[in-house]
Coordinates of C-alpha atoms in Angstrom, one line a residue:
X1 CA 14.5 35.9 56.6
X2 CA 13.5 39.6 56.9
X3 CA 10.1 40.3 58.2
X4 CA 8.0 43.2 59.6
X5 CA 8.4 42.0 63.2
X6 CA 10.3 45.3 63.9
X7 CA 7.4 47.4 63.0
X8 CA 5.2 45.6 65.6
X9 CA 8.0 45.7 68.2
X10 CA 8.1 49.5 67.6
X11 CA 4.4 49.8 68.2
X12 CA 4.5 48.0 71.4
X13 CA 7.5 49.9 72.7
X14 CA 6.0 53.2 71.7
X15 CA 2.8 52.3 73.5
X16 CA 4.7 51.8 76.7
X17 CA 4.9 55.5 77.1
X18 CA 1.2 55.6 78.0
X19 CA 1.1 52.4 80.1
X20 CA 1.6 49.2 78.2
X21 CA 3.2 46.4 80.3
X22 CA 5.7 44.7 78.0
X23 CA 7.8 45.3 75.0
X24 CA 8.4 42.7 72.2
X25 CA 7.0 41.1 69.2
X26 CA 3.4 40.1 68.6
X27 CA 4.7 36.9 67.4
X28 CA 6.1 35.5 64.1
X29 CA 5.3 37.9 61.3
X30 CA 5.8 38.1 57.6
X31 CA 9.0 37.2 55.7
X32 CA 10.0 36.6 52.1
X33 CA 10.1 33.1 50.7
X34 CA 11.1 31.7 47.2
X35 CA 8.7 32.7 44.4
X36 CA 8.9 33.5 40.7
X37 CA 10.0 37.1 39.9
X38 CA 7.2 39.4 38.7
X39 CA 9.7 42.2 37.9
X40 CA 13.5 42.8 37.7
X41 CA 15.8 45.4 39.2
X42 CA 19.3 46.3 38.5
X43 CA 21.9 47.0 41.2
X44 CA 24.7 49.5 41.3
X45 CA 28.3 48.1 40.9
X46 CA 28.8 48.3 44.7
X47 CA 25.8 46.0 45.5
X48 CA 24.4 42.6 44.4
X49 CA 22.4 42.2 41.2
X50 CA 18.9 41.6 42.6
X51 CA 17.4 41.0 39.2
X52 CA 18.8 37.4 39.1
X53 CA 17.6 36.5 42.6
X54 CA 14.3 35.0 43.9
X55 CA 12.2 37.0 46.5
X56 CA 13.6 34.7 49.2
X57 CA 17.2 35.5 48.2
X58 CA 16.5 39.2 48.1
X59 CA 15.0 39.0 51.5
X60 CA 18.1 37.2 52.8
X61 CA 20.4 39.8 51.2
X62 CA 18.4 42.6 52.9
X63 CA 18.5 40.9 56.2
X64 CA 22.3 40.4 56.0
X65 CA 22.7 44.0 55.2
X66 CA 20.5 45.2 58.0
X67 CA 22.1 42.8 60.6
X68 CA 25.5 44.4 59.7
X69 CA 24.3 48.0 60.4
X70 CA 26.1 49.9 63.1
X71 CA 23.5 52.7 63.1
X72 CA 20.4 54.0 61.2
X73 CA 17.5 56.4 61.4
X74 CA 14.0 54.9 61.7
X75 CA 10.7 56.8 61.1
X76 CA 7.3 55.2 61.2
X77 CA 3.6 55.6 61.8
X78 CA 1.0 53.0 62.8
X79 CA -2.1 52.6 64.9
X80 CA -2.5 50.9 68.3
X81 CA -5.9 50.6 70.1
X82 CA -7.2 53.4 68.0
X83 CA -4.3 55.8 68.6
X84 CA -1.9 57.0 65.9
X85 CA 1.6 56.1 67.0
X86 CA 4.6 57.8 65.3
X87 CA 8.3 57.7 65.9
X88 CA 11.5 59.3 64.5
X89 CA 14.5 57.8 66.1
X90 CA 18.3 57.7 65.3
X91 CA 20.1 54.8 67.0
X92 CA 23.1 52.6 66.9
X93 CA 23.6 48.9 67.8
X94 CA 24.8 49.8 71.3
X95 CA 21.3 51.4 71.8
X96 CA 22.5 55.0 71.9
X97 CA 19.5 56.8 70.6
X98 CA 17.7 60.1 70.2
X99 CA 14.4 61.1 68.7
X100 CA 10.7 61.6 69.3
X101 CA 7.6 59.5 69.7
X102 CA 4.0 60.6 69.3
X103 CA 1.2 58.7 71.0
X104 CA -2.0 60.0 69.5
X105 CA -4.0 62.2 71.8
X106 CA -1.7 61.2 74.6
X107 CA 1.0 63.6 73.4
X108 CA 4.6 63.6 72.2
X109 CA 7.7 62.5 73.9
X110 CA 11.3 63.4 73.2
X111 CA 13.8 60.6 74.0
X112 CA 17.5 60.4 74.7
X113 CA 19.2 57.1 75.7
X114 CA 22.8 56.2 76.2
X115 CA 24.8 53.5 78.0
X116 CA 24.1 55.0 81.4
X117 CA 20.7 56.4 81.4
X118 CA 17.4 57.3 79.8
X119 CA 15.7 60.7 79.6
X120 CA 12.3 61.8 78.3
X121 CA 10.8 65.1 77.8
X122 CA 7.0 64.8 77.3
X123 CA 4.8 67.6 76.3
X124 CA 1.7 68.8 78.3
X125 CA -0.7 66.4 76.7
X126 CA 1.5 63.5 77.8
X127 CA 1.5 64.7 81.4
X128 CA -2.3 65.0 81.4
X129 CA -2.6 61.4 80.1
X130 CA -0.1 60.2 82.6
X131 CA -1.8 61.9 85.4
X132 CA -5.1 60.4 84.4
X133 CA -3.5 57.0 84.2
X134 CA -2.2 57.4 87.8
X135 CA -5.7 58.4 89.1
X136 CA -4.8 62.2 89.3
X137 CA -6.5 63.5 86.1
X138 CA -7.4 66.8 87.8
X139 CA -3.7 67.5 88.6
X140 CA -2.7 67.1 85.0
X141 CA -2.4 70.8 84.2
X142 CA -0.4 71.5 87.4
X143 CA 2.0 68.6 86.6
X144 CA 2.5 69.9 83.1
X145 CA 3.3 73.3 84.3
X146 CA 5.7 71.9 86.9
X147 CA 7.6 69.8 84.5
X148 CA 7.4 72.0 81.4
X149 CA 10.6 71.7 79.3
X150 CA 12.3 69.4 81.8
X151 CA 13.8 66.0 81.1
X152 CA 12.7 63.2 83.4
X153 CA 15.0 60.4 84.2
X154 CA 15.1 57.6 86.8
X155 CA 17.7 55.5 88.8
X156 CA 19.3 52.7 86.8
X157 CA 17.0 49.6 86.7
X158 CA 13.7 51.5 86.8
X159 CA 11.2 49.3 85.1
X160 CA 9.3 52.1 83.3
X161 CA 12.3 53.7 81.9
X162 CA 13.8 50.5 80.8
X163 CA 10.5 49.7 78.9
X164 CA 10.6 53.1 77.2
X165 CA 14.2 52.8 76.4
X166 CA 13.4 49.5 74.6
X167 CA 12.5 51.7 71.6
X168 CA 16.3 52.3 71.3
X169 CA 17.0 48.5 71.0
X170 CA 15.2 47.9 67.8
X171 CA 18.2 47.6 65.5
X172 CA 19.5 44.3 67.0
X173 CA 16.1 42.8 66.3
X174 CA 17.1 42.1 62.8
X175 CA 19.6 39.4 64.0
X176 CA 16.8 37.8 66.1
X177 CA 14.3 37.5 63.5
X178 CA 13.8 33.8 62.5
X179 CA 10.3 34.1 61.2
X180 CA 9.1 32.1 58.2
X181 CA 6.5 32.6 55.5
X182 CA 5.7 31.2 52.1
X183 CA 4.4 32.6 48.7
X184 CA 6.5 35.7 48.5
X185 CA 6.8 37.6 45.2
X186 CA 8.6 40.5 43.8
X187 CA 6.7 43.7 43.0
X188 CA 7.3 46.3 40.3
X189 CA 10.5 48.4 40.8
X190 CA 9.8 51.7 42.5
X191 CA 11.4 54.3 44.7
X192 CA 11.4 55.0 48.5
X193 CA 12.4 58.5 49.4
X194 CA 14.1 58.9 46.1
X195 CA 16.0 55.6 46.3
X196 CA 15.4 52.9 43.7
X197 CA 13.8 49.9 45.5
X198 CA 12.3 46.5 44.8
X199 CA 9.2 45.4 46.8
X200 CA 9.1 41.9 48.3
X201 CA 5.4 41.0 49.1
X202 CA 4.5 38.2 51.4
X203 CA 1.6 36.9 53.6
X204 CA 1.4 34.7 56.6
X205 CA -1.1 34.0 59.4
X206 CA -0.5 37.6 60.7
X207 CA -1.4 39.2 57.4
X208 CA 0.4 40.7 54.4
X209 CA 3.6 42.7 54.3
X210 CA 5.9 44.4 51.9
X211 CA 9.6 45.0 52.3
X212 CA 11.2 47.5 49.9
X213 CA 14.9 46.6 49.2
X214 CA 17.4 49.1 47.8
X215 CA 18.6 48.2 44.4
X216 CA 21.5 50.7 44.4
X217 CA 24.4 50.2 46.7
X218 CA 23.9 47.8 49.6
X219 CA 20.4 46.0 49.7
X220 CA 19.2 47.7 52.8
X221 CA 15.5 47.5 53.7
X222 CA 14.3 51.1 52.9
X223 CA 10.8 50.5 54.1
X224 CA 8.8 47.8 55.8
X225 CA 5.1 47.8 55.6
X226 CA 2.9 45.7 58.0
X227 CA -0.4 45.6 56.0
X228 CA -2.4 43.8 58.6
X229 CA -5.3 45.5 60.3
X230 CA -3.2 47.0 63.0
X231 CA -0.2 47.4 60.8
X232 CA 2.2 50.3 60.1
X233 CA 5.1 51.5 58.1
X234 CA 8.8 52.0 59.1
X235 CA 11.3 53.8 56.9
X236 CA 15.1 53.4 57.2
X237 CA 17.8 55.9 56.3
X238 CA 21.2 57.3 57.3
X239 CA 22.7 53.8 57.3
X240 CA 25.9 53.6 59.3
X241 CA 26.0 57.4 59.8
X242 CA 27.8 58.4 63.0
X243 CA 26.0 60.5 65.5
X244 CA 26.6 61.8 69.1
X245 CA 24.2 61.4 72.1
X246 CA 24.5 64.1 74.7
X247 CA 22.9 63.8 78.1
X248 CA 20.6 66.8 79.0
X249 CA 22.1 69.4 81.4
X250 CA 21.6 68.4 85.1
X251 CA 19.7 71.6 85.8
X252 CA 17.2 70.6 83.2
X253 CA 16.3 67.2 84.6
X254 CA 14.1 65.7 87.3
X255 CA 14.2 62.3 88.8
X256 CA 11.0 60.3 88.0
X257 CA 10.8 59.1 91.6
X258 CA 10.7 62.8 92.6
X259 CA 8.0 63.4 89.9
X260 CA 5.9 60.6 91.5
X261 CA 6.2 62.3 94.9
X262 CA 5.1 65.6 93.4
X263 CA 2.2 63.8 91.6
X264 CA 0.6 63.1 95.0
X265 CA 1.3 66.6 96.5
X266 CA 0.4 69.0 93.7

């Protein structure tokens, strides 16, 4: 089954940038289950004919396609504790990843992650929020000036960086999703970012969700909408598109432990 659990995982992971304590799912969320078709959709010759399938079967087709991905681009927006959370990330199944996260009034963060390390480059608003969180709000402007334009990293095993880097591990979550729901239905054929898609609507104890499945080519999930009160939307594109992750130049980085020391001295 394919559910919107990934959206909720992304929300929690993004919130880590401003002080959350754990990264993972909020629990079992929505997934498609068998139901009568309310609309049909044709597939291109290279993909399955979704028009003959139930909502449950289409969801299973989408999950199979997403589990098989080697890389993808994800872009989403949601809300957490009154803050708008946004993210644009390109990642592969090995968790190599580049992109940006926006955490409401707490600023924006660029992120790079590869097999050896994690680097973040926050803006001034982020450093102000971080300083306030650490009890040094008055030092925020000085910290922002000190670290302006520099990438922050940390020794391997640093818990904070590991939590932030969890954003880059969202792709394998498709294989881990075992959530269940009932009463799913097909929606009317539509398009997502110009690609023909068929919505699959479902509701469980966590609330309603819609998954938009591509009806041309492989049945990838083009969009997942968590329609619960704290829900959000995640779009997917650039399926299996190769990309390169390059570490920032050493002279443009600073160790996070060094930053913490500077935090108490500025």
